[in-house]
Coordinates of C-alpha atoms in Angstrom, one line a residue:
M29 CA 0.0 0.0 0.0
D30 CA 1.3 3.5 -0.9
F31 CA -0.4 6.8 -1.5
L32 CA -0.1 10.6 -1.8
V33 CA -2.5 13.1 -0.3
F34 CA -3.1 16.4 -2.1
P35 CA -5.0 19.5 -0.9
D36 CA -7.9 20.8 -2.9
H37 CA -5.7 23.2 -4.8
P38 CA -4.7 23.8 -8.5
V39 CA -1.1 23.0 -7.8
G40 CA -2.1 19.7 -6.2
D41 CA -4.1 18.9 -9.4
R42 CA -1.1 19.7 -11.5
L43 CA 1.2 17.5 -9.3
A44 CA -1.3 14.6 -9.3
T45 CA -1.8 14.8 -13.0
G46 CA 1.9 14.3 -13.6
L47 CA 2.1 11.1 -11.6
P48 CA 2.9 7.9 -13.5
R49 CA -0.2 5.8 -13.8
T50 CA -0.7 2.0 -14.1
P51 CA -3.9 -0.1 -14.2
A52 CA -3.5 -0.6 -10.4
T53 CA -3.4 3.2 -9.6
R54 CA -6.5 4.2 -7.6
T55 CA -7.8 7.7 -6.9
V56 CA -10.2 9.2 -4.4
A57 CA -11.4 12.7 -5.4
H58 CA -12.3 15.9 -3.6
L59 CA -15.8 17.1 -3.9
S60 CA -14.4 19.6 -6.5
G61 CA -13.3 16.6 -8.6
R62 CA -9.6 17.3 -8.0
P63 CA -7.5 14.3 -6.9
W64 CA -7.3 13.9 -3.1
I65 CA -5.7 10.5 -2.5
V66 CA -3.7 8.8 -5.3
G67 CA -1.9 5.5 -4.8
H68 CA -2.1 1.7 -4.8
W69 CA -4.0 -0.5 -2.3
R70 CA -5.9 -3.7 -2.3
R71 CA -9.6 -3.8 -1.9
E72 CA -9.4 -5.2 1.6
E73 CA -7.1 -2.4 2.7
V74 CA -9.6 0.5 2.2
V75 CA -12.9 1.4 3.9
T76 CA -14.6 4.6 2.6
A77 CA -17.8 6.4 3.7
R78 CA -19.4 9.6 2.5
V79 CA -22.1 11.6 4.2
G80 CA -23.0 14.7 2.3
P81 CA -19.9 17.0 2.2
R82 CA -18.1 14.7 4.6
C83 CA -15.9 11.8 3.6
A84 CA -13.6 9.4 5.6
V85 CA -11.1 6.9 4.3
L86 CA -9.4 4.2 6.3
L87 CA -6.3 2.7 4.6
G88 CA -4.7 -0.3 6.4
T89 CA -6.1 -3.1 8.6
T90 CA -9.4 -2.7 10.4
S91 CA -12.6 -4.5 11.2
A92 CA -14.7 -1.4 10.5
T93 CA -17.3 -1.5 7.8
P94 CA -18.4 1.4 5.5
G95 CA -21.8 1.5 7.3
A96 CA -20.2 1.8 10.7
L97 CA -17.8 4.4 9.4
A98 CA -20.6 6.4 7.9
R99 CA -22.5 6.3 11.3
L100 CA -19.4 7.6 13.1
L101 CA -18.9 10.3 10.4
H102 CA -22.5 11.4 10.7
R103 CA -21.9 12.1 14.5
L104 CA -18.9 14.4 13.9
R105 CA -19.5 18.1 14.8
D106 CA -16.2 19.0 13.3
L107 CA -12.9 17.4 12.3
D108 CA -11.5 17.8 15.9
D109 CA -13.9 15.0 16.9
L110 CA -11.9 12.5 14.9
A111 CA -9.6 12.0 17.9
E112 CA -12.4 10.2 19.7
L113 CA -12.9 7.6 16.9
R114 CA -9.8 5.7 18.0
H115 CA -11.9 4.1 20.7
E116 CA -14.4 2.7 18.1
L117 CA -12.1 1.7 15.2
P118 CA -9.9 -1.3 16.0
G119 CA -6.9 -2.0 13.8
S120 CA -3.9 -0.2 12.3
F121 CA -4.6 2.3 9.6
F122 CA -4.3 5.8 8.2
L123 CA -7.4 7.9 8.8
L124 CA -8.1 10.6 6.1
A125 CA -11.2 12.8 6.4
C126 CA -12.6 15.9 4.9
M127 CA -15.4 18.3 5.5
G128 CA -15.8 20.2 2.3
A129 CA -12.2 21.4 1.4
E130 CA -11.0 21.1 5.0
I131 CA -8.8 17.9 5.4
R132 CA -7.3 16.0 8.4
S133 CA -4.9 13.1 7.9
R134 CA -3.2 11.0 10.5
G135 CA -1.3 7.7 11.0
S136 CA -1.1 5.5 14.0
L137 CA 0.4 6.3 17.4
S138 CA 3.2 3.8 17.0
A139 CA 4.1 5.1 13.5
V140 CA 3.5 1.7 12.0
R141 CA 1.3 3.9 9.7
R142 CA 3.4 7.1 9.5
L143 CA 2.6 10.1 7.3
H144 CA 5.3 12.3 5.7
R145 CA 5.1 15.7 4.1
T146 CA 7.0 18.0 1.8
D147 CA 6.4 21.5 0.4
L148 CA 6.1 21.8 -3.4
G149 CA 4.8 24.7 -5.5
G150 CA 3.5 26.5 -2.4
I151 CA 1.4 23.6 -1.0
T152 CA 2.2 20.7 1.3
V153 CA 1.8 17.2 0.0
L154 CA 1.5 14.2 2.3
G155 CA 2.6 10.6 1.6
S156 CA 2.7 7.2 3.3
R157 CA 6.3 6.6 2.1
P158 CA 9.0 9.2 2.1
Q159 CA 10.7 7.9 -1.1
D160 CA 7.5 8.7 -3.0
L161 CA 7.5 12.3 -1.9
A162 CA 11.2 12.5 -2.7
A163 CA 10.5 11.2 -6.2
L164 CA 7.6 13.6 -6.6
A165 CA 9.8 16.5 -5.5
R166 CA 12.4 15.6 -8.2
T167 CA 9.6 15.5 -10.8
A168 CA 8.2 18.8 -9.7
A169 CA 11.6 20.4 -9.8
A170 CA 12.1 19.2 -13.4
A171 CA 8.7 20.7 -14.2
G172 CA 9.8 24.1 -12.8
L173 CA 7.7 24.0 -9.6
P174 CA 9.3 25.8 -6.7
G175 CA 10.4 23.9 -3.6
A176 CA 13.1 23.8 -1.0
P177 CA 16.7 23.5 -2.4
R178 CA 17.6 19.9 -3.3
T179 CA 14.2 18.6 -2.0
G180 CA 14.2 14.8 -2.4
A181 CA 18.0 14.5 -2.6
L182 CA 19.8 12.2 -0.1
D183 CA 20.2 13.8 3.3
E184 CA 23.7 12.7 4.6
E185 CA 23.1 14.4 8.0
A186 CA 20.1 12.2 8.5
L187 CA 22.3 9.2 7.7
A188 CA 24.8 10.3 10.3
V189 CA 22.0 10.2 12.8
R190 CA 21.1 6.7 11.7
L191 CA 24.5 5.5 13.0
L192 CA 23.4 6.1 16.6
A193 CA 22.9 2.9 18.6
P194 CA 20.6 1.7 19.9
G195 CA 18.8 4.5 18.1
A196 CA 18.4 8.3 17.9
P197 CA 16.3 10.3 20.4
L198 CA 12.8 11.0 19.2
P199 CA 13.3 14.4 17.6
L200 CA 16.1 13.2 15.5
A201 CA 14.5 9.8 14.8
Q202 CA 11.8 11.6 12.9
R203 CA 14.2 12.7 10.2
T204 CA 13.9 10.8 6.9
P205 CA 16.9 10.1 4.7
W206 CA 15.6 12.6 2.1
R207 CA 16.1 16.4 2.2
A208 CA 13.0 18.5 3.1
V209 CA 10.8 15.3 3.5
H210 CA 9.6 15.3 7.1
A211 CA 7.7 12.8 9.2
V212 CA 4.5 14.0 10.9
P213 CA 5.3 13.7 14.7
P214 CA 3.7 10.9 16.8
G215 CA 0.3 11.9 18.2
H216 CA -0.1 14.7 15.6
C217 CA -2.3 15.0 12.6
A218 CA -1.8 16.9 9.3
A219 CA -4.4 19.6 8.6
H220 CA -5.2 21.5 5.4
D221 CA -7.7 24.4 5.6
P222 CA -10.0 25.2 2.7
A223 CA -7.3 27.5 1.2
G224 CA -4.8 24.7 1.2
R225 CA -2.7 26.1 4.1
Y226 CA -1.0 23.4 6.2
R227 CA -0.4 22.9 9.9
E228 CA 0.1 20.1 12.4
L229 CA -2.2 19.6 15.3
R230 CA -1.6 17.4 18.4
W231 CA -4.6 15.1 18.7
W232 CA -3.3 12.6 21.3
R233 CA -1.6 12.6 24.7
P234 CA -0.9 9.6 26.9
P235 CA -3.7 8.9 29.4
E236 CA -3.2 9.4 33.1
P237 CA -1.6 6.2 34.6
E238 CA -4.1 5.5 37.3
L239 CA -5.9 2.1 36.4
P240 CA -5.3 -0.5 39.1
L241 CA -4.1 -3.9 37.9
P242 CA -7.5 -5.8 37.7
D243 CA -9.1 -3.0 35.7
A244 CA -6.0 -2.5 33.6
A245 CA -5.8 -6.2 32.8
E246 CA -9.4 -6.2 31.5
A247 CA -8.8 -3.1 29.4
V248 CA -5.7 -4.7 27.9
R249 CA -7.4 -8.0 27.2
E250 CA -10.3 -6.2 25.4
A251 CA -8.0 -4.0 23.3
L252 CA -5.6 -6.8 22.3
S253 CA -8.5 -9.2 21.5
A254 CA -10.1 -6.5 19.2
A255 CA -6.7 -5.8 17.6
V256 CA -6.1 -9.5 16.8
H257 CA -9.8 -10.0 15.7
A258 CA -9.3 -7.1 13.2
R259 CA -6.8 -9.3 11.3
T260 CA -8.5 -12.8 11.4
D261 CA -11.1 -12.2 8.6
R262 CA -9.1 -14.2 6.1
A263 CA -8.9 -17.9 5.3
V264 CA -5.2 -18.4 6.2
L265 CA -3.1 -16.5 8.7
S266 CA 0.5 -17.1 9.9
A267 CA 2.1 -16.0 13.2
D268 CA 5.3 -16.2 15.2
L269 CA 5.1 -18.6 18.1
T270 CA 8.5 -17.9 19.7
G271 CA 7.7 -19.3 23.2
G272 CA 7.5 -15.8 24.7
L273 CA 4.3 -14.4 26.3
D274 CA 3.8 -11.7 23.6
S275 CA 3.7 -13.9 20.5
T276 CA 1.9 -16.7 22.4
S277 CA -0.8 -14.3 23.4
V278 CA -1.4 -13.2 19.8
C279 CA -1.5 -16.8 18.6
F280 CA -4.1 -18.0 21.2
L281 CA -6.3 -14.9 20.5
A282 CA -6.1 -15.6 16.8
A283 CA -7.0 -19.2 17.2
R284 CA -10.3 -18.4 18.9
D285 CA -11.6 -16.8 15.7
G286 CA -11.5 -20.0 13.7
T287 CA -9.1 -18.9 10.9
E288 CA -6.5 -21.4 9.6
L289 CA -3.5 -20.5 11.7
I290 CA 0.1 -21.4 10.6
T291 CA 2.5 -20.8 13.5
T292 CA 6.3 -20.6 13.0
A293 CA 9.3 -20.8 15.4
W294 CA 13.0 -20.6 14.7
E295 CA 15.1 -23.4 16.2
G296 CA 18.1 -22.1 18.1
R297 CA 21.7 -22.9 17.8
D298 CA 22.4 -22.7 21.5
P299 CA 21.6 -26.0 23.3
A300 CA 20.8 -23.9 26.4
D301 CA 18.2 -21.9 24.5
D302 CA 14.8 -23.1 25.8
D303 CA 12.7 -21.0 23.4
P304 CA 12.0 -24.1 21.1
L305 CA 10.8 -26.1 24.1
W306 CA 8.3 -23.4 25.1
S307 CA 7.3 -22.9 21.5
A308 CA 6.6 -26.6 21.1
H309 CA 4.7 -26.7 24.3
S310 CA 2.5 -23.8 23.2
A311 CA 2.0 -25.3 19.8
Y312 CA 0.7 -28.5 21.4
R313 CA -1.7 -26.6 23.6
L314 CA -2.7 -24.5 20.6
S315 CA -3.6 -27.6 18.6
R316 CA -6.5 -28.2 21.0
V317 CA -7.9 -24.7 20.4
R318 CA -7.5 -23.9 16.7
R319 CA -9.7 -25.5 14.1
A320 CA -7.2 -25.7 11.3
G321 CA -3.5 -25.0 10.7
C322 CA -0.2 -26.4 11.7
H323 CA 3.1 -25.5 13.5
L324 CA 6.3 -25.1 11.4
P325 CA 9.6 -25.3 13.3
L326 CA 12.2 -23.4 11.2
P327 CA 15.5 -25.2 11.5
Y328 CA 18.6 -23.0 11.2
T329 CA 20.1 -25.5 8.8
G330 CA 19.0 -24.8 5.3
A331 CA 18.0 -21.2 6.2
P332 CA 20.0 -18.0 5.9
T333 CA 22.0 -17.0 8.9
W334 CA 21.9 -13.6 10.6
Y335 CA 23.8 -10.9 8.7
T336 CA 23.3 -12.5 5.3
P337 CA 23.7 -9.6 2.8
P338 CA 20.5 -8.8 0.8
E339 CA 20.3 -10.6 -2.5
Q340 CA 18.4 -7.8 -4.3
P341 CA 17.0 -4.3 -3.6
A342 CA 13.6 -5.8 -2.8
D343 CA 15.3 -7.3 0.3
T344 CA 15.8 -3.8 1.8
D345 CA 13.3 -1.1 2.9
P346 CA 13.2 1.7 0.2
A347 CA 12.0 4.2 2.9
G348 CA 15.3 4.0 4.9
P349 CA 17.8 1.7 6.6
L350 CA 16.2 -1.4 7.9
G351 CA 16.0 -1.8 11.7
A352 CA 15.9 -5.6 11.4
V353 CA 18.9 -5.8 9.1
R354 CA 20.6 -8.8 10.9
E355 CA 17.5 -10.9 10.3
A356 CA 16.5 -9.6 6.9
A357 CA 17.4 -12.7 4.9
R358 CA 15.7 -15.0 7.4
L359 CA 12.5 -12.9 7.3
V360 CA 12.5 -13.2 3.5
H361 CA 12.9 -17.0 3.9
Q362 CA 10.1 -17.1 6.4
A363 CA 7.8 -15.0 4.1
R364 CA 8.3 -17.3 1.2
L365 CA 7.6 -20.3 3.4
V366 CA 4.3 -19.1 4.9
A367 CA 3.2 -17.8 1.5
A368 CA 3.6 -21.3 0.1
F369 CA 1.1 -22.4 2.8
G370 CA -1.4 -19.7 1.7
S371 CA -0.7 -17.0 4.2
R372 CA -0.9 -13.4 3.0
M373 CA -0.5 -11.9 6.5
H374 CA 1.9 -12.7 9.3
L375 CA 1.3 -11.7 12.9
A376 CA 4.1 -11.0 15.5
G377 CA 4.3 -10.1 19.2
T378 CA 6.5 -7.1 18.4
G379 CA 5.7 -4.2 20.8
G380 CA 4.7 -6.3 23.7
D381 CA 8.0 -5.9 25.5
A382 CA 8.0 -2.2 24.8
L383 CA 4.6 -1.7 26.4
F384 CA 4.5 -4.3 29.2
T385 CA 8.1 -4.9 30.4
P386 CA 8.4 -3.1 33.8
R387 CA 11.1 -0.5 33.9
P388 CA 12.9 1.4 36.6
L389 CA 11.7 4.7 35.1
A390 CA 8.3 4.0 36.6
L391 CA 9.8 4.6 40.0
N392 CA 11.0 8.0 38.9
S393 CA 7.6 9.0 37.7
L394 CA 5.9 7.5 40.8
A395 CA 8.1 9.5 43.1
R396 CA 6.8 12.7 41.6
G397 CA 3.4 12.0 43.1
D398 CA 3.9 9.4 45.9
V399 CA 7.4 9.3 47.2
R400 CA 6.6 6.9 50.0
A401 CA 5.2 4.3 47.6
A402 CA 8.2 4.8 45.3
L403 CA 10.6 4.2 48.2
R404 CA 8.8 1.0 49.3
L405 CA 8.8 -0.4 45.8
A406 CA 12.5 0.7 45.3
R407 CA 13.4 -1.4 48.4
R408 CA 11.7 -4.4 46.8
A409 CA 13.4 -3.8 43.5
R410 CA 16.8 -3.7 45.1
R411 CA 16.2 -7.1 46.6
L412 CA 15.5 -8.5 43.2
A413 CA 18.2 -6.8 41.2
P414 CA 21.7 -5.6 42.1
W415 CA 21.0 -1.9 42.3
S416 CA 23.5 0.2 44.3
L417 CA 22.2 2.8 46.7
P418 CA 23.5 5.7 44.5
A419 CA 21.8 4.2 41.4
T420 CA 18.5 3.9 43.3
V421 CA 18.7 7.5 44.5
R422 CA 19.3 8.7 40.9
T423 CA 16.4 6.6 39.7
L424 CA 14.1 8.0 42.3
L425 CA 15.1 11.7 42.3
G426 CA 17.3 12.3 39.3
G427 CA 16.3 13.7 36.0
R428 CA 16.5 16.9 33.8
S429 CA 13.9 18.5 31.5
Y430 CA 13.6 16.8 28.2
P431 CA 15.5 19.6 26.2
R432 CA 18.3 19.6 28.8
W433 CA 18.5 15.8 28.6
L434 CA 18.8 16.1 24.8
A435 CA 21.5 18.7 25.1
A436 CA 23.5 16.6 27.6
G437 CA 23.3 13.7 25.2
A438 CA 25.5 15.7 22.7
D439 CA 28.5 15.1 25.1
R440 CA 27.7 11.5 25.7
I441 CA 27.4 10.1 22.1
A442 CA 31.1 10.1 21.3
P443 CA 32.7 6.6 21.2
G444 CA 34.3 5.8 24.5
A445 CA 32.5 8.6 26.4
R446 CA 31.1 7.8 29.8
R447 CA 27.5 6.8 29.3
R448 CA 26.2 5.5 32.7
P449 CA 22.5 4.7 32.1
C450 CA 20.1 6.1 34.7
G451 CA 16.6 5.2 35.7
A452 CA 15.7 8.8 35.1
D453 CA 16.7 8.9 31.4
W454 CA 13.8 9.9 29.1
E455 CA 15.0 7.3 26.5
D456 CA 17.9 4.9 25.9
V457 CA 21.2 6.8 25.9
P458 CA 22.6 6.4 22.3
A459 CA 26.2 6.4 21.2
M460 CA 28.0 6.7 17.9
P461 CA 30.0 3.6 16.9
P462 CA 33.8 3.5 17.3
W463 CA 34.2 3.5 13.5
A464 CA 32.2 6.7 13.0
H465 CA 34.1 9.5 11.3
P466 CA 34.9 12.4 13.7
D467 CA 33.1 14.8 11.4
A468 CA 30.0 12.6 11.6
V469 CA 30.2 12.6 15.4
A470 CA 30.4 16.4 15.4
T471 CA 27.5 16.6 13.0
V472 CA 25.2 14.5 15.3
R473 CA 26.4 16.5 18.3
R474 CA 25.3 19.7 16.5
L475 CA 22.0 18.3 15.5
L476 CA 21.3 17.2 19.1
R477 CA 22.1 20.7 20.4
E478 CA 19.9 22.2 17.7
A479 CA 17.0 19.9 18.6
A480 CA 17.4 20.8 22.3
A481 CA 17.5 24.5 21.5
A482 CA 14.1 24.1 19.9
A483 CA 12.7 23.1 23.3
P484 CA 10.7 20.1 22.1
E485 CA 7.9 18.8 24.2
P486 CA 8.1 15.2 25.4
L487 CA 5.3 12.9 24.6
D488 CA 4.2 13.2 28.2
P489 CA 5.6 15.2 31.2
L490 CA 6.0 11.9 33.1
R491 CA 9.2 10.1 32.0
A492 CA 7.6 6.7 32.3
Q493 CA 4.8 7.7 29.9
H494 CA 7.1 9.3 27.4
E495 CA 9.6 6.4 27.4
A496 CA 6.9 3.8 26.9
A497 CA 5.2 5.8 24.1
A498 CA 8.7 6.4 22.5
A499 CA 9.5 2.7 22.7
A500 CA 6.2 1.9 20.9
V501 CA 7.3 4.4 18.2
R502 CA 10.6 2.7 17.8
A503 CA 9.0 -0.7 17.7
G504 CA 6.6 0.7 15.0
A505 CA 9.5 1.8 12.9
R506 CA 10.9 -1.7 13.1
V507 CA 7.5 -3.3 12.1
R508 CA 7.1 -0.8 9.2
G509 CA 10.5 -1.9 7.8
I510 CA 9.8 -5.6 8.2
D511 CA 6.4 -5.1 6.5
A512 CA 8.1 -3.4 3.5
L513 CA 10.5 -6.4 3.3
M514 CA 8.0 -9.2 3.6
S515 CA 5.2 -7.5 1.6
A516 CA 7.6 -7.5 -1.4
H517 CA 7.3 -11.3 -1.1
G518 CA 3.5 -11.4 -0.8
V519 CA 3.1 -11.4 3.0
A520 CA 2.1 -8.4 5.1
Y521 CA 3.7 -8.2 8.6
E522 CA 1.4 -6.9 11.4
A523 CA 1.9 -6.3 15.1
P524 CA -1.4 -6.1 17.0
F525 CA 0.3 -4.9 20.2
L526 CA 1.1 -1.6 18.4
D527 CA -2.6 -0.7 17.6
D528 CA -3.6 2.6 19.2
A529 CA -6.1 1.1 21.6
V530 CA -3.6 -1.4 23.0
I531 CA -1.0 1.4 23.5
E532 CA -3.6 3.5 25.3
A533 CA -4.6 0.6 27.6
A534 CA -0.9 -0.1 28.4
L535 CA -0.2 3.5 29.3
A536 CA -3.3 3.8 31.5
V537 CA -1.8 1.2 34.0
R538 CA -0.9 2.8 37.3
L539 CA 2.8 3.3 37.8
A540 CA 3.0 1.0 40.9
D541 CA 2.2 -2.0 38.7
R542 CA 4.9 -1.1 36.2
V543 CA 7.9 -1.2 38.6
P544 CA 10.4 -4.1 38.0
G545 CA 9.4 -7.1 40.1
G546 CA 9.5 -10.1 37.8
G547 CA 7.7 -10.9 34.6
E548 CA 5.1 -8.8 32.8
P549 CA 2.4 -8.6 35.5
V550 CA -0.2 -6.6 33.4
L551 CA 0.0 -8.8 30.3
T552 CA 0.1 -11.9 32.5
A553 CA -3.1 -10.9 34.3
A554 CA -4.7 -9.9 31.0
M555 CA -4.0 -13.3 29.3
R556 CA -4.9 -15.5 32.3
G557 CA -7.4 -18.0 31.1
T558 CA -6.4 -17.5 27.4
V559 CA -2.7 -18.5 27.4
P560 CA -1.5 -21.7 29.1
G561 CA -0.5 -21.2 32.7
P562 CA 3.1 -22.4 32.4
V563 CA 3.8 -19.8 29.7
L564 CA 2.3 -17.1 32.0
G565 CA 4.9 -18.0 34.6
R566 CA 7.9 -18.3 32.3
G567 CA 10.9 -16.2 33.3
G568 CA 13.2 -14.2 31.1
R569 CA 14.4 -15.4 27.7
R570 CA 18.0 -16.0 26.6
A571 CA 19.9 -13.7 24.3
H572 CA 20.5 -15.2 20.9
S573 CA 24.3 -14.7 20.9
A574 CA 24.9 -18.0 19.1
E575 CA 23.0 -16.8 16.1
L576 CA 24.8 -13.6 16.1
H577 CA 28.3 -15.1 16.2
A578 CA 27.4 -17.8 13.6
G579 CA 26.0 -15.2 11.2
L580 CA 29.1 -13.1 11.5
R581 CA 31.4 -16.1 10.9
R582 CA 29.4 -17.3 7.9
N583 CA 29.3 -13.8 6.3
R584 CA 32.6 -12.4 7.4
R585 CA 34.2 -12.2 4.0
A586 CA 31.1 -10.6 2.4
L587 CA 30.8 -8.1 5.2
A588 CA 34.4 -7.2 5.2
A589 CA 34.3 -6.6 1.5
L590 CA 31.9 -3.7 2.2
C591 CA 34.8 -1.8 3.6
A592 CA 36.6 -1.7 0.3
D593 CA 34.0 0.5 -1.4
S594 CA 31.8 1.6 1.5
R595 CA 29.1 4.1 0.5
L596 CA 29.1 5.5 4.0
A597 CA 32.8 6.1 3.8
A598 CA 32.3 7.9 0.5
L599 CA 29.9 10.2 2.2
G600 CA 32.4 10.8 5.0
L601 CA 30.4 9.1 7.7
I602 CA 32.6 6.1 8.8
R603 CA 36.2 5.1 8.8
P604 CA 36.3 1.7 7.1
E605 CA 39.8 0.9 8.6
A606 CA 38.2 1.0 12.0
L607 CA 35.2 -1.1 11.0
R608 CA 37.1 -3.9 9.2
P609 CA 38.7 -5.4 12.4
V610 CA 35.2 -5.7 14.1
L611 CA 33.9 -7.6 11.1
T612 CA 36.9 -10.0 10.7
S613 CA 37.9 -10.8 14.3
L614 CA 36.2 -12.8 17.1
Q615 CA 34.3 -10.5 19.5
P616 CA 33.7 -12.4 22.7
D617 CA 31.8 -9.4 24.1
T618 CA 28.5 -9.1 22.2
G619 CA 28.2 -5.5 23.5
A620 CA 30.9 -4.5 21.1
L621 CA 28.7 -5.6 18.2
R622 CA 25.6 -3.6 19.2
P623 CA 26.5 -0.6 17.1
L624 CA 27.0 -2.8 14.0
D625 CA 23.4 -3.1 13.0
P626 CA 22.7 0.6 12.3
T627 CA 25.9 0.8 10.2
L628 CA 25.2 -2.2 8.1
A629 CA 21.6 -1.2 7.6
A630 CA 22.6 2.2 6.3
E631 CA 25.3 0.7 4.1
F632 CA 23.0 -1.9 2.5
W633 CA 20.3 0.7 2.0
L634 CA 22.7 3.1 0.2
R635 CA 23.8 0.2 -2.1
A636 CA 20.2 -0.6 -3.0
L637 CA 19.5 3.0 -4.2
P638 CA 19.8 3.9 -7.8
P639 CA 23.0 6.0 -8.1
P640 CA 21.4 9.3 -9.2
Q641 CA 19.2 9.3 -6.1
A642 CA 22.3 8.7 -3.9
Y643 CA 24.9 11.1 -5.3
D644 CA 23.7 13.6 -7.9
A645 CA 22.7 16.4 -5.6
L646 CA 25.4 16.0 -3.0
P647 CA 28.2 18.5 -2.4
A648 CA 31.8 17.3 -2.1
P649 CA 32.6 15.7 1.2
A650 CA 34.9 18.5 2.3
A651 CA 32.3 21.1 1.8
R652 CA 29.7 18.9 3.4
M653 CA 31.5 18.3 6.6
S654 CA 33.5 21.6 7.0
A655 CA 31.1 23.2 9.5
P656 CA 30.9 20.2 11.9
A657 CA 34.6 19.6 11.6
A658 CA 35.3 23.1 12.7
E659 CA 33.0 22.6 15.7
N660 CA 34.7 19.3 16.6
G661 CA 38.1 21.0 16.5

């Protein structure tokens, strides 16, 4: 699915008219007859309703019907009321609505469905994929329409940001790899007034975290059940069954709806890895519930290893570097396998950890309102985990404002810098890899300071709420990339945990029930009676370091060859002589390999781009990096 959204304006008409058309191109028109939405989608991916001058379009996955959507549309007093529809429309979709020539467009909270924008010819055009807006900008420039300089060319500063591990803070993570193509921020919608003028409006904020565990569990159960049900109206469905609580919950909920369910699980290389045992146990219990389907263990023999380089451009995400780069070849293998069994949609438990794993940050937020309860729970947490007294005090009482935290991050991103994580951090503290070029490090420092100087608002004043919502956004970016990868092979990839209603239910849980104390208490309570009891009581899962090392050994020569003609090095972003030893030598500490994924993702993505998109509009490296280099000096 891909589409562009044009305001009801003569320039929009001109831009839409110049788009390449195929028999699969679909158009939804404004009341004036001008094109409104132009793109490609399957019949089951769209729900449309019109009531007089009002129109609403859902593009994505939903159980809503045109009749139900029309009834909701009829109730609207104005387009501001669209925010309340999230409680009545399960699924993951883009919502596009108009009243006359006034338009509102939004994606999902997690950014699985993310809108992007760019300015062309005096109007703002929206798109579901940034590369489509970049291509439109290049076409518009060739036709003489005004826009920002080099709109749609590669943004090497954004690629420098993509080297941060485990990921960039939220303001920088919104940058696309294309110049002057911007993501609409999480929780915001895009608005066009009748004159075509554009603005962004915040339509969502996290709920107050005040639901006690029994009520929260019921809300989570209802929201997750509806999210899974929105995807089971098909003859065959496949799903991960990894043995963890998240994927197992999705599978047992899907099995209740009677669809033919094909479950899959990777066999591990590490004999101590008990995931396959838990997966087999869950598959056996699931066989008593589902009406049709089977379980497919996926042996590592005969399948690609981690870090297998992509075979073709279709095995990357054209929108940007792929978050799941180490598993990309295995995901393609899995997509082809389940497609042979008739599946056209694959479900995953991605997002469950982001929303339901207890975190120390809950103590920091709880202490803002109830310091005694926070102290009591901190004592319990210290008995379960080796927290030092200073670390506990920092968790309870530490913290800076979000802009100050961003600014401080500029001094902590350099390789080798002291980055002691704290239970009061708004997000994970990122770092540049040891092989990053000093100019690239200076560039990212400058961008962090500029982002902080703009005084961005966090997603919520409470750190625990912001961090959980930001984690859902990061998980959504991963899902979006995997979906682009697997959809190229005929299978959509969906994560019910990242639907809006599930995120809201998770963030409504009171903070005292989100403090580390073992397991995932909220999800465990929500799934009691649905998921087998032994799985509910399972402890933590093992890290898959055996797969990591085996993949690097198998692909060492191909990965090291990237250093000889690295595209990132050509852009002045990495030092290949520092990267090569990491790729060719044994690394007993897997922590040293954490920064590798963002670098390989960016390198593979650049190699998949047609050369004109990658290099035509770029200045020479010396001119490109002169300002950051001066700052670094």
